[in-house]
Short mmCIF file of C-alpha atoms in Angstrom, two decimals:
data_model
loop_
_atom_site.label_atom_id
_atom_site.label_comp_id
_atom_site.label_asym_id
_atom_site.label_seq_id
_atom_site.Cartn_x
_atom_site.Cartn_y
_atom_site.Cartn_z
CA MET A 1 -4.31 -20.95 28.63
CA LYS A 2 -2.11 -23.65 25.87
CA ARG A 3 0.92 -22.95 26.59
CA ILE A 4 3.90 -24.17 23.06
CA LEU A 5 5.40 -26.53 25.69
CA ALA A 6 2.37 -28.27 27.56
CA THR A 7 -0.02 -29.06 23.86
CA LEU A 8 0.40 -32.54 22.70
CA THR A 9 -3.46 -31.79 21.32
CA LEU A 10 -2.26 -28.22 20.19
CA CYS A 11 -0.19 -30.12 17.98
CA THR A 12 -3.23 -32.43 16.34
CA ALA A 13 -4.75 -29.42 15.83
CA VAL A 14 -2.47 -27.91 13.88
CA ALA A 15 -1.07 -31.18 11.33
CA ILE A 16 -5.08 -31.63 11.62
CA VAL A 17 -5.94 -27.70 10.24
CA SER A 18 -3.14 -27.42 8.38
CA ALA A 19 0.24 -29.78 7.80
CA GLN A 20 2.59 -26.97 7.48
CA THR A 21 5.87 -28.84 6.44
CA LYS A 22 6.93 -24.61 5.82
CA THR A 23 7.93 -22.33 8.47
CA ALA A 24 7.26 -19.46 7.75
CA ARG A 25 10.14 -17.61 6.11
CA GLU A 26 9.96 -20.82 3.14
CA GLU A 27 6.28 -19.51 2.67
CA ILE A 28 7.12 -15.85 2.11
CA ARG A 29 10.40 -16.34 -0.43
CA GLU A 30 7.77 -18.89 -2.51
CA THR A 31 4.99 -15.59 -1.39
CA PRO A 32 6.07 -12.65 -0.64
CA PHE A 33 3.03 -10.92 -0.89
CA LEU A 34 2.38 -12.86 2.16
CA ALA A 35 4.46 -10.08 3.90
CA GLY A 36 1.36 -7.93 4.05
CA SER A 37 -0.11 -8.91 6.25
CA ASN A 38 -2.76 -7.79 7.69
CA TYR A 39 -2.48 -5.54 4.13
CA VAL A 40 -2.36 -9.36 1.83
CA ASP A 41 -5.03 -9.74 -0.98
CA TYR A 42 -7.57 -12.96 0.41
CA ASN A 43 -7.74 -14.52 -3.56
CA ARG A 44 -3.80 -14.92 -3.58
CA GLN A 45 -4.46 -17.52 -0.86
CA LEU A 46 -7.49 -19.61 -1.82
CA PRO A 47 -7.94 -23.13 0.36
CA ASP A 48 -9.83 -25.88 -2.04
CA PHE A 49 -12.65 -26.18 -0.30
CA ARG A 50 -12.63 -29.90 0.14
CA TYR A 51 -14.88 -29.74 2.53
CA THR A 52 -15.76 -32.63 5.41
CA LYS A 53 -18.72 -34.22 5.38
CA ALA A 54 -21.02 -33.31 7.42
CA PRO A 55 -22.26 -36.41 9.98
CA LYS A 56 -24.60 -38.61 8.47
CA GLY A 57 -28.03 -36.89 8.78
CA TYR A 58 -27.43 -34.39 9.41
CA VAL A 59 -28.11 -30.43 7.51
CA PRO A 60 -26.91 -26.92 8.38
CA PHE A 61 -29.52 -24.81 8.90
CA TYR A 62 -27.80 -21.39 10.72
CA PHE A 63 -25.60 -19.76 8.79
CA SER A 64 -22.91 -17.05 11.79
CA HIS A 65 -20.50 -14.82 9.99
CA TYR A 66 -18.56 -11.58 11.27
CA GLY A 67 -15.93 -10.50 7.71
CA ARG A 68 -13.75 -7.82 7.13
CA HIS A 69 -14.26 -5.48 4.68
CA GLY A 70 -11.59 -5.81 1.38
CA SER A 71 -8.89 -4.80 0.42
CA ARG A 72 -8.15 -1.06 0.45
CA TRP A 73 -6.66 2.59 0.44
CA LEU A 74 -4.19 2.74 3.14
CA ILE A 75 -5.87 4.82 6.16
CA GLY A 76 -3.35 7.12 7.56
CA LYS A 77 -3.06 10.86 5.31
CA ASN A 78 0.40 11.00 6.05
CA ASP A 79 1.12 6.84 4.98
CA TYR A 80 1.92 7.53 1.14
CA MET A 81 4.25 11.47 1.79
CA HIS A 82 6.05 9.45 4.18
CA VAL A 83 7.72 7.86 1.63
CA LEU A 84 6.88 10.50 -1.57
CA GLN A 85 8.94 13.39 1.05
CA PRO A 86 12.08 12.13 1.80
CA LEU A 87 12.62 10.35 -1.53
CA ARG A 88 11.34 14.20 -2.83
CA LYS A 89 13.73 15.76 0.01
CA ALA A 90 16.90 13.22 -2.35
CA ARG A 91 15.89 14.28 -5.67
CA GLN A 92 15.52 18.27 -4.54
CA GLN A 93 19.86 17.72 -3.02
CA GLY A 94 20.50 14.95 -5.75
CA LYS A 95 21.24 12.27 -3.81
CA LEU A 96 18.20 9.97 -5.43
CA SER A 97 20.00 6.94 -6.96
CA ARG A 98 19.07 5.53 -10.53
CA ASP A 99 16.17 3.10 -8.58
CA GLY A 100 15.15 5.56 -5.86
CA GLN A 101 14.72 8.35 -8.99
CA GLU A 102 12.40 5.33 -10.45
CA ALA A 103 10.46 3.85 -7.63
CA LEU A 104 10.12 7.66 -6.65
CA ARG A 105 8.14 8.36 -10.41
CA GLN A 106 5.56 5.49 -10.05
CA LEU A 107 5.09 6.22 -6.39
CA GLU A 108 4.73 10.50 -7.62
CA GLN A 109 2.25 9.13 -10.06
CA PHE A 110 0.62 6.38 -7.68
CA HIS A 111 0.23 8.85 -5.08
CA LYS A 112 -2.63 10.67 -7.02
CA THR A 113 -5.15 7.52 -7.17
CA THR A 114 -5.51 8.80 -3.04
CA ASP A 115 -6.77 12.03 -3.44
CA LYS A 116 -9.89 12.01 -1.82
CA ARG A 117 -9.10 8.60 -1.19
CA LEU A 118 -7.87 7.30 1.74
CA GLY A 119 -9.56 3.90 3.08
CA ASP A 120 -11.67 3.78 0.43
CA LEU A 121 -12.54 -0.55 -1.18
CA THR A 122 -10.79 -1.15 -4.11
CA THR A 123 -12.18 -3.32 -7.09
CA VAL A 124 -9.75 -6.18 -5.45
CA GLY A 125 -11.22 -5.95 -2.39
CA GLU A 126 -14.93 -5.97 -3.74
CA ARG A 127 -13.88 -8.15 -5.98
CA GLN A 128 -13.45 -10.33 -2.98
CA HIS A 129 -16.34 -9.88 -1.32
CA HIS A 130 -18.94 -10.31 -4.46
CA GLY A 131 -16.05 -13.76 -4.26
CA ILE A 132 -17.12 -15.01 -1.20
CA GLY A 133 -20.57 -14.00 -1.27
CA ARG A 134 -20.71 -15.97 -3.89
CA ARG A 135 -18.89 -19.58 -2.60
CA ILE A 136 -20.93 -18.94 0.42
CA ALA A 137 -23.96 -19.66 -1.37
CA GLU A 138 -22.48 -22.63 -3.38
CA HIS A 139 -21.38 -24.47 -0.18
CA PHE A 140 -23.98 -24.29 1.74
CA PRO A 141 -27.08 -25.18 -0.41
CA GLU A 142 -29.32 -26.10 2.05
CA ILE A 143 -29.17 -22.07 3.82
CA PHE A 144 -29.09 -19.70 1.38
CA VAL A 145 -30.39 -21.37 -2.44
CA LYS A 146 -33.40 -23.93 -1.01
CA THR A 147 -34.48 -21.87 0.65
CA LYS A 148 -37.48 -20.45 0.21
CA GLY A 149 -37.92 -16.51 1.49
CA LEU A 150 -34.72 -17.18 3.28
CA PRO A 151 -33.71 -14.11 6.06
CA ILE A 152 -30.95 -12.90 6.20
CA ASP A 153 -29.90 -10.47 8.69
CA ALA A 154 -26.36 -8.46 8.07
CA ARG A 155 -25.38 -5.28 9.13
CA SER A 156 -21.51 -3.27 9.63
CA THR A 157 -20.69 -1.28 11.30
CA ASN A 158 -21.09 2.51 9.90
CA VAL A 159 -17.06 2.75 7.53
CA GLU A 160 -17.99 2.77 3.95
CA ARG A 161 -15.96 -0.08 3.14
CA CYS A 162 -17.69 -2.02 5.50
CA ILE A 163 -21.08 -0.52 3.77
CA LEU A 164 -19.45 -1.56 0.57
CA SER A 165 -18.31 -5.22 1.25
CA MET A 166 -21.35 -6.85 3.22
CA MET A 167 -23.36 -5.08 -0.21
CA ALA A 168 -20.99 -7.04 -2.52
CA GLU A 169 -21.78 -10.47 -0.78
CA CYS A 170 -25.08 -9.72 -0.46
CA GLU A 171 -25.56 -9.08 -4.48
CA GLU A 172 -24.75 -12.38 -4.51
CA LEU A 173 -26.23 -13.62 -2.45
CA MET A 174 -29.62 -12.27 -3.35
CA ALA A 175 -28.38 -13.16 -6.38
CA ALA A 176 -28.35 -17.31 -5.73
CA ASN A 177 -31.68 -16.43 -4.01
CA PRO A 178 -33.75 -14.27 -4.71
CA THR A 179 -37.20 -14.90 -2.74
CA ALA A 180 -33.84 -13.78 -0.24
CA ARG A 181 -35.54 -11.48 2.62
CA ILE A 182 -32.23 -9.47 3.97
CA HIS A 183 -31.77 -7.17 6.00
CA ASN A 184 -29.25 -4.64 5.62
CA ASP A 185 -27.68 -2.39 8.92
CA VAL A 186 -25.72 0.66 9.65
CA SER A 187 -25.95 2.05 12.97
CA LYS A 188 -23.24 3.75 16.25
CA SER A 189 -26.15 1.39 17.78
CA LEU A 190 -24.78 -2.00 16.72
CA GLN A 191 -21.09 0.32 16.82
CA TYR A 192 -20.34 -1.59 20.92
CA TYR A 193 -20.19 -5.37 19.31
CA LEU A 194 -19.27 -4.83 15.38
CA ASN A 195 -15.84 -2.53 15.76
CA GLN A 196 -14.96 -1.62 20.05
CA GLU A 197 -13.58 -2.51 21.84
CA TRP A 198 -12.75 -4.05 25.64
CA GLU A 199 -11.89 -1.46 27.57
CA GLY A 200 -10.21 -1.08 30.34
CA PRO A 201 -6.91 -3.90 30.70
CA VAL A 202 -6.71 -4.94 27.74
CA ARG A 203 -6.49 -0.76 26.74
CA GLU A 204 -4.09 -0.35 29.56
CA ASN A 205 -1.24 -3.72 28.71
CA GLY A 206 -1.58 -1.53 24.47
CA ASP A 207 -0.10 0.31 26.83
CA LYS A 208 2.93 -0.97 28.33
CA THR A 209 4.24 -2.52 25.32
CA ARG A 210 5.00 -0.31 23.09
CA ARG A 211 8.13 0.40 24.11
CA LEU A 212 8.94 -3.32 22.86
CA ARG A 213 7.90 -2.96 20.50
CA ALA A 214 9.99 -0.52 19.43
CA GLU A 215 12.76 -3.01 20.61
CA PHE A 216 12.07 -5.92 18.11
CA ALA A 217 10.86 -2.92 15.39
CA ASP A 218 14.40 -1.35 15.63
CA ARG A 219 16.31 -5.02 16.13
CA ASN A 220 14.79 -6.52 12.92
CA THR A 221 15.03 -3.75 10.74
CA HIS A 222 18.06 -3.34 8.24
CA PRO A 223 18.35 -0.67 5.83
CA GLN A 224 22.08 -0.35 4.28
CA ARG A 225 20.96 -1.97 1.67
CA LEU A 226 17.86 -0.42 0.18
CA SER A 227 20.03 2.48 1.37
CA GLU A 228 22.97 1.13 -1.70
CA VAL A 229 19.92 1.10 -3.97
CA LEU A 230 17.56 4.06 -3.32
CA PHE A 231 20.58 7.27 -2.71
CA ASN A 232 24.21 7.81 -3.59
CA ASP A 233 25.26 8.84 -0.52
CA GLN A 234 25.11 6.92 1.94
CA GLN A 235 26.77 9.37 3.10
CA TRP A 236 23.53 12.30 3.00
CA ALA A 237 21.23 9.72 4.12
CA ALA A 238 22.42 8.44 7.21
CA ASP A 239 23.20 12.22 8.82
CA SER A 240 19.17 13.19 6.73
CA LEU A 241 17.31 10.55 7.03
CA ASP A 242 15.65 7.34 9.54
CA ARG A 243 16.67 5.68 7.12
CA LYS A 244 15.16 3.01 9.03
CA ALA A 245 11.84 4.32 9.67
CA LEU A 246 11.85 5.14 5.68
CA MET A 247 12.73 1.41 4.67
CA ARG A 248 9.39 0.34 7.14
CA ASP A 249 7.55 2.96 5.69
CA LEU A 250 8.84 2.29 2.15
CA PHE A 251 8.10 -1.92 3.17
CA LYS A 252 3.66 -0.57 4.15
CA VAL A 253 2.51 0.61 1.40
CA ALA A 254 4.28 -2.05 -1.23
CA VAL A 255 2.38 -5.01 0.05
CA ASN A 256 -0.29 -2.61 0.54
CA MET A 257 0.12 -2.36 -3.36
CA GLN A 258 -1.78 -5.58 -3.80
CA SER A 259 -4.92 -4.01 -2.97
CA HIS A 260 -5.08 -2.25 -6.10
CA ASP A 261 -4.83 -3.51 -10.22
CA ASP A 262 -2.46 -2.52 -12.18
CA ALA A 263 -0.32 -0.67 -9.00
CA PRO A 264 3.73 -0.86 -9.26
CA ASP A 265 5.92 -3.38 -7.94
CA LEU A 266 7.83 -2.28 -4.79
CA MET A 267 7.96 -5.48 -3.73
CA ARG A 268 11.42 -5.30 -6.02
CA LEU A 269 13.09 -2.75 -3.74
CA PHE A 270 13.59 -5.51 -1.00
CA THR A 271 14.82 -9.02 -0.26
CA ASN A 272 13.37 -12.08 0.74
CA ASP A 273 14.77 -11.93 4.44
CA GLU A 274 13.98 -7.42 4.33
CA LEU A 275 10.61 -8.83 3.57
CA TYR A 276 10.70 -11.73 6.12
CA ASP A 277 12.22 -9.91 8.70
CA LEU A 278 9.45 -6.76 7.81
CA TRP A 279 7.14 -9.12 8.34
CA ARG A 280 8.52 -10.30 11.67
CA ILE A 281 7.66 -6.22 13.15
CA ALA A 282 4.15 -6.84 12.24
CA ASN A 283 3.82 -10.24 13.09
CA GLN A 284 5.03 -9.08 16.68
CA ASN A 285 3.03 -6.46 16.88
CA TRP A 286 0.03 -7.26 15.66
CA TYR A 287 0.31 -10.66 18.43
CA VAL A 288 1.35 -8.95 21.10
CA ASN A 289 -1.79 -6.07 20.12
CA TYR A 290 -4.32 -8.35 19.69
CA GLY A 291 -3.36 -11.64 20.54
CA ALA A 292 -2.95 -13.77 23.78
CA ALA A 293 0.86 -12.80 24.22
CA PRO A 294 1.58 -13.67 27.77
CA GLN A 295 3.71 -10.74 27.28
CA THR A 296 0.77 -8.93 28.39
CA GLY A 297 -0.90 -10.89 30.04
CA GLY A 298 -2.57 -13.38 28.01
CA VAL A 299 -5.71 -10.48 27.51
CA MET A 300 -6.24 -9.24 24.53
CA PRO A 301 -8.33 -10.93 22.57
CA PHE A 302 -11.21 -10.19 25.23
CA SER A 303 -11.70 -6.65 23.19
CA GLN A 304 -13.78 -9.33 21.61
CA PHE A 305 -16.25 -9.74 24.31
CA ASN A 306 -19.01 -7.42 22.93
CA LEU A 307 -18.59 -9.49 19.82
CA LEU A 308 -18.16 -12.64 21.35
CA THR A 309 -21.70 -12.53 22.71
CA ASN A 310 -23.53 -11.59 20.22
CA PHE A 311 -22.45 -14.64 18.09
CA ILE A 312 -22.85 -17.01 20.72
CA GLU A 313 -26.22 -14.75 22.00
CA THR A 314 -28.26 -14.80 18.47
CA ALA A 315 -27.12 -18.61 18.34
CA ASP A 316 -29.71 -19.15 21.49
CA THR A 317 -32.04 -17.43 19.54
CA CYS A 318 -32.06 -18.78 16.60
CA VAL A 319 -30.59 -22.14 17.42
CA ALA A 320 -34.19 -22.15 20.62
CA LEU A 321 -35.87 -21.36 16.93
CA GLY A 322 -34.83 -23.46 13.98
CA LYS A 323 -35.61 -22.17 11.67
CA THR A 324 -32.84 -22.15 8.08
CA GLN A 325 -30.84 -18.77 8.06
CA ALA A 326 -28.66 -16.85 8.97
CA THR A 327 -26.46 -13.53 10.93
CA MET A 328 -24.06 -11.26 8.68
CA ARG A 329 -22.02 -9.52 10.53
CA PHE A 330 -19.15 -6.53 8.71
CA GLY A 331 -15.99 -5.08 10.01
CA HIS A 332 -12.15 -4.83 10.36
CA GLU A 333 -9.47 -7.23 11.23
CA VAL A 334 -8.61 -5.25 15.12
CA CYS A 335 -12.29 -7.53 15.63
CA VAL A 336 -11.05 -10.74 13.54
CA LEU A 337 -8.42 -11.13 14.42
CA PRO A 338 -8.37 -11.22 18.53
CA LEU A 339 -12.16 -12.39 18.29
CA ALA A 340 -10.21 -15.64 15.87
CA CYS A 341 -8.02 -16.30 19.28
CA LEU A 342 -10.70 -15.33 21.46
CA MET A 343 -12.70 -17.95 20.08
CA GLU A 344 -9.13 -20.10 20.19
CA LEU A 345 -9.20 -21.63 16.35
CA ASP A 346 -6.91 -23.79 14.90
CA SER A 347 -3.63 -22.70 17.22
CA CYS A 348 -4.78 -18.82 16.61
CA GLY A 349 -4.71 -18.42 20.36
CA VAL A 350 -1.04 -20.11 21.19
CA SER A 351 1.00 -18.43 23.82
CA VAL A 352 4.09 -18.43 23.09
CA ASP A 353 6.47 -16.46 25.82
CA ASN A 354 9.97 -15.71 23.34
CA LEU A 355 8.78 -13.72 20.57
CA ASP A 356 12.25 -14.04 18.81
CA GLU A 357 10.23 -17.56 17.79
CA LEU A 358 6.88 -16.33 17.48
CA ASP A 359 7.06 -17.05 13.21
CA LEU A 360 8.00 -20.67 13.99
CA HIS A 361 3.92 -20.70 16.30
CA TRP A 362 2.27 -18.10 15.24
CA GLN A 363 1.64 -16.08 11.36
CA ASN A 364 -1.12 -13.33 11.27
CA TYR A 365 -1.34 -13.69 7.60
CA LYS A 366 -3.19 -16.14 8.28
CA ILE A 367 -5.54 -15.23 10.03
CA PHE A 368 -5.99 -12.07 8.55
CA PRO A 369 -6.04 -11.27 5.42
CA MET A 370 -8.15 -7.65 2.96
CA ALA A 371 -11.97 -9.66 3.81
CA CYS A 372 -10.99 -12.07 6.40
CA ASN A 373 -13.73 -14.00 7.70
CA ILE A 374 -15.37 -16.18 10.92
CA GLN A 375 -17.97 -18.42 9.57
CA LEU A 376 -19.93 -20.25 12.05
CA ILE A 377 -21.84 -23.32 10.48
CA PHE A 378 -25.26 -24.86 12.36
CA TYR A 379 -26.12 -28.39 11.42
CA LYS A 380 -28.78 -30.36 13.49
CA PRO A 381 -30.43 -33.67 12.60
CA LYS A 382 -32.82 -33.67 9.08
CA LYS A 383 -34.50 -36.59 11.30
CA GLY A 384 -35.26 -37.13 14.56
CA ASP A 385 -34.22 -35.71 17.71
CA GLY A 386 -30.30 -35.23 18.21
CA PRO A 387 -27.47 -32.44 19.16
CA VAL A 388 -26.86 -29.73 17.38
CA LEU A 389 -23.51 -29.41 15.95
CA VAL A 390 -21.35 -26.09 15.12
CA LYS A 391 -17.98 -26.30 12.40
CA ALA A 392 -16.22 -23.02 12.00
CA LEU A 393 -14.58 -21.07 8.67
CA LEU A 394 -11.61 -19.81 9.15
CA ASN A 395 -10.92 -17.64 5.31
CA GLU A 396 -13.28 -21.41 4.26
CA ARG A 397 -10.73 -22.91 6.65
CA GLU A 398 -12.05 -25.90 8.54
CA ALA A 399 -10.90 -25.01 11.29
CA THR A 400 -11.00 -26.91 14.77
CA LEU A 401 -12.84 -25.15 17.63
CA PRO A 402 -11.58 -25.68 21.74
CA ALA A 403 -13.67 -28.40 22.78
CA GLY A 404 -14.70 -32.21 22.83
CA ALA A 405 -15.70 -33.69 18.64
CA THR A 406 -17.61 -35.70 17.43
CA ALA A 407 -16.20 -38.99 16.17
CA THR A 408 -16.84 -36.64 11.84
CA PRO A 409 -14.07 -34.21 12.63
CA TYR A 410 -14.59 -31.10 12.77
CA TYR A 411 -18.15 -31.39 13.98
CA TYR A 412 -18.69 -29.87 17.04
CA LYS A 413 -21.77 -29.67 19.36
CA TRP A 414 -22.45 -26.60 20.25
CA ALA A 415 -23.44 -27.16 23.21
CA ASP A 416 -19.63 -27.08 24.74
CA VAL A 417 -18.75 -25.19 22.17
CA ARG A 418 -21.20 -22.85 23.95
CA ALA A 419 -19.89 -23.49 27.96
CA TYR A 420 -16.39 -23.50 26.77
CA TRP A 421 -16.83 -19.35 25.68
CA LYS A 422 -19.61 -18.94 28.12
CA LYS A 423 -16.69 -19.59 30.81
CA LYS A 424 -13.72 -18.64 29.62
CA LEU A 425 -16.33 -14.92 29.02
CA ASP A 426 -17.66 -15.29 32.78
CA ASP A 427 -14.06 -16.45 34.08
CA PHE A 428 -12.86 -12.74 32.61
CA LYS A 429 -15.21 -10.42 33.53
CA ARG A 430 -14.86 -11.96 36.96
CA ASN A 431 -11.45 -12.00 37.32
CA GLN A 432 -12.21 -7.67 36.08
CA LYS A 433 -14.29 -6.73 39.02
#
């Protein structure tokens, strides 16, 4: 496992991938929507798409992918009510300020749209996947445009927003190549790798960190100023409400408004520093629960043991056949995030001991916005013999892999990457016996 203090190679990889000169605080100040973590609208941070050319004589022939569904309504039945109820209580007792009354009015108006919609894909989410599907065809025409009768195997978890996301991308791929033969599959039999967590130590560690996460959240939630904005009686607010919980609940609703067209701007209620602090709480939560956190023994990414195994085994078959084809998988951010860490894309798999400094080394919004995706593109020589190469894209950005690169950056020998991942999985499984 890579450690922060030990890694010239990691530092080099980070420099190659992102050339980051701005801190997370600066990035969130410039683009407040990034504070949304897993609620970030994918289209708010698209790359420039200037990809490194493949080595001379190499052409893409196999495309392997896992993508999260697009933007959605919040899922929990109480996600909106946890904000509405305390504000309604304050209104009934005459304790709302003018700003508080306006915020409640906007929330109540928006809440009408959530009826029987919790967890559903939004128009914004559908648009994200249409864009991704269209760009996949544009960036890899050798696979998706020029191959007559291209076989595309597309599978989704049995969740409606994932199925609709799959349909949106497949519509674009079919538009780019009407001869493509797309096989769509949705079944509970596929859940063991599309949306299944490894049991045992991964789940046990998740339970152990509940207090750690709660303490971090408590230390970094500062509700006094927001309380003064929303309420006209601070003593009443302190005595009658859990102001810290309300602040975090309101933040969750506010940052997910970017999942909707023409939604109210509730982020205006927060300062830049408050958005940053609340993002740090979410960043820490996701890292401890799904990243290579030493606080949880570095095992949490192995929740995607089955998914990475499926990537490897499917690639083994497709590479052996040597025919042009594509494998598309659709699911959730709780798979994309740990999978990116397990694959060690860029610095996703970094280990950070001091969680107060986590934001300096690991930023969740770069990994799993709405519609986030991991793409592996396999290349072979157009003529003659040569090793199969693989390139990784994380949210359509070129990403480094944990194996020796070829002379061309971002293009790796598949045999090296496969061996590295296979050993990592085998060692983990052996240690669980």
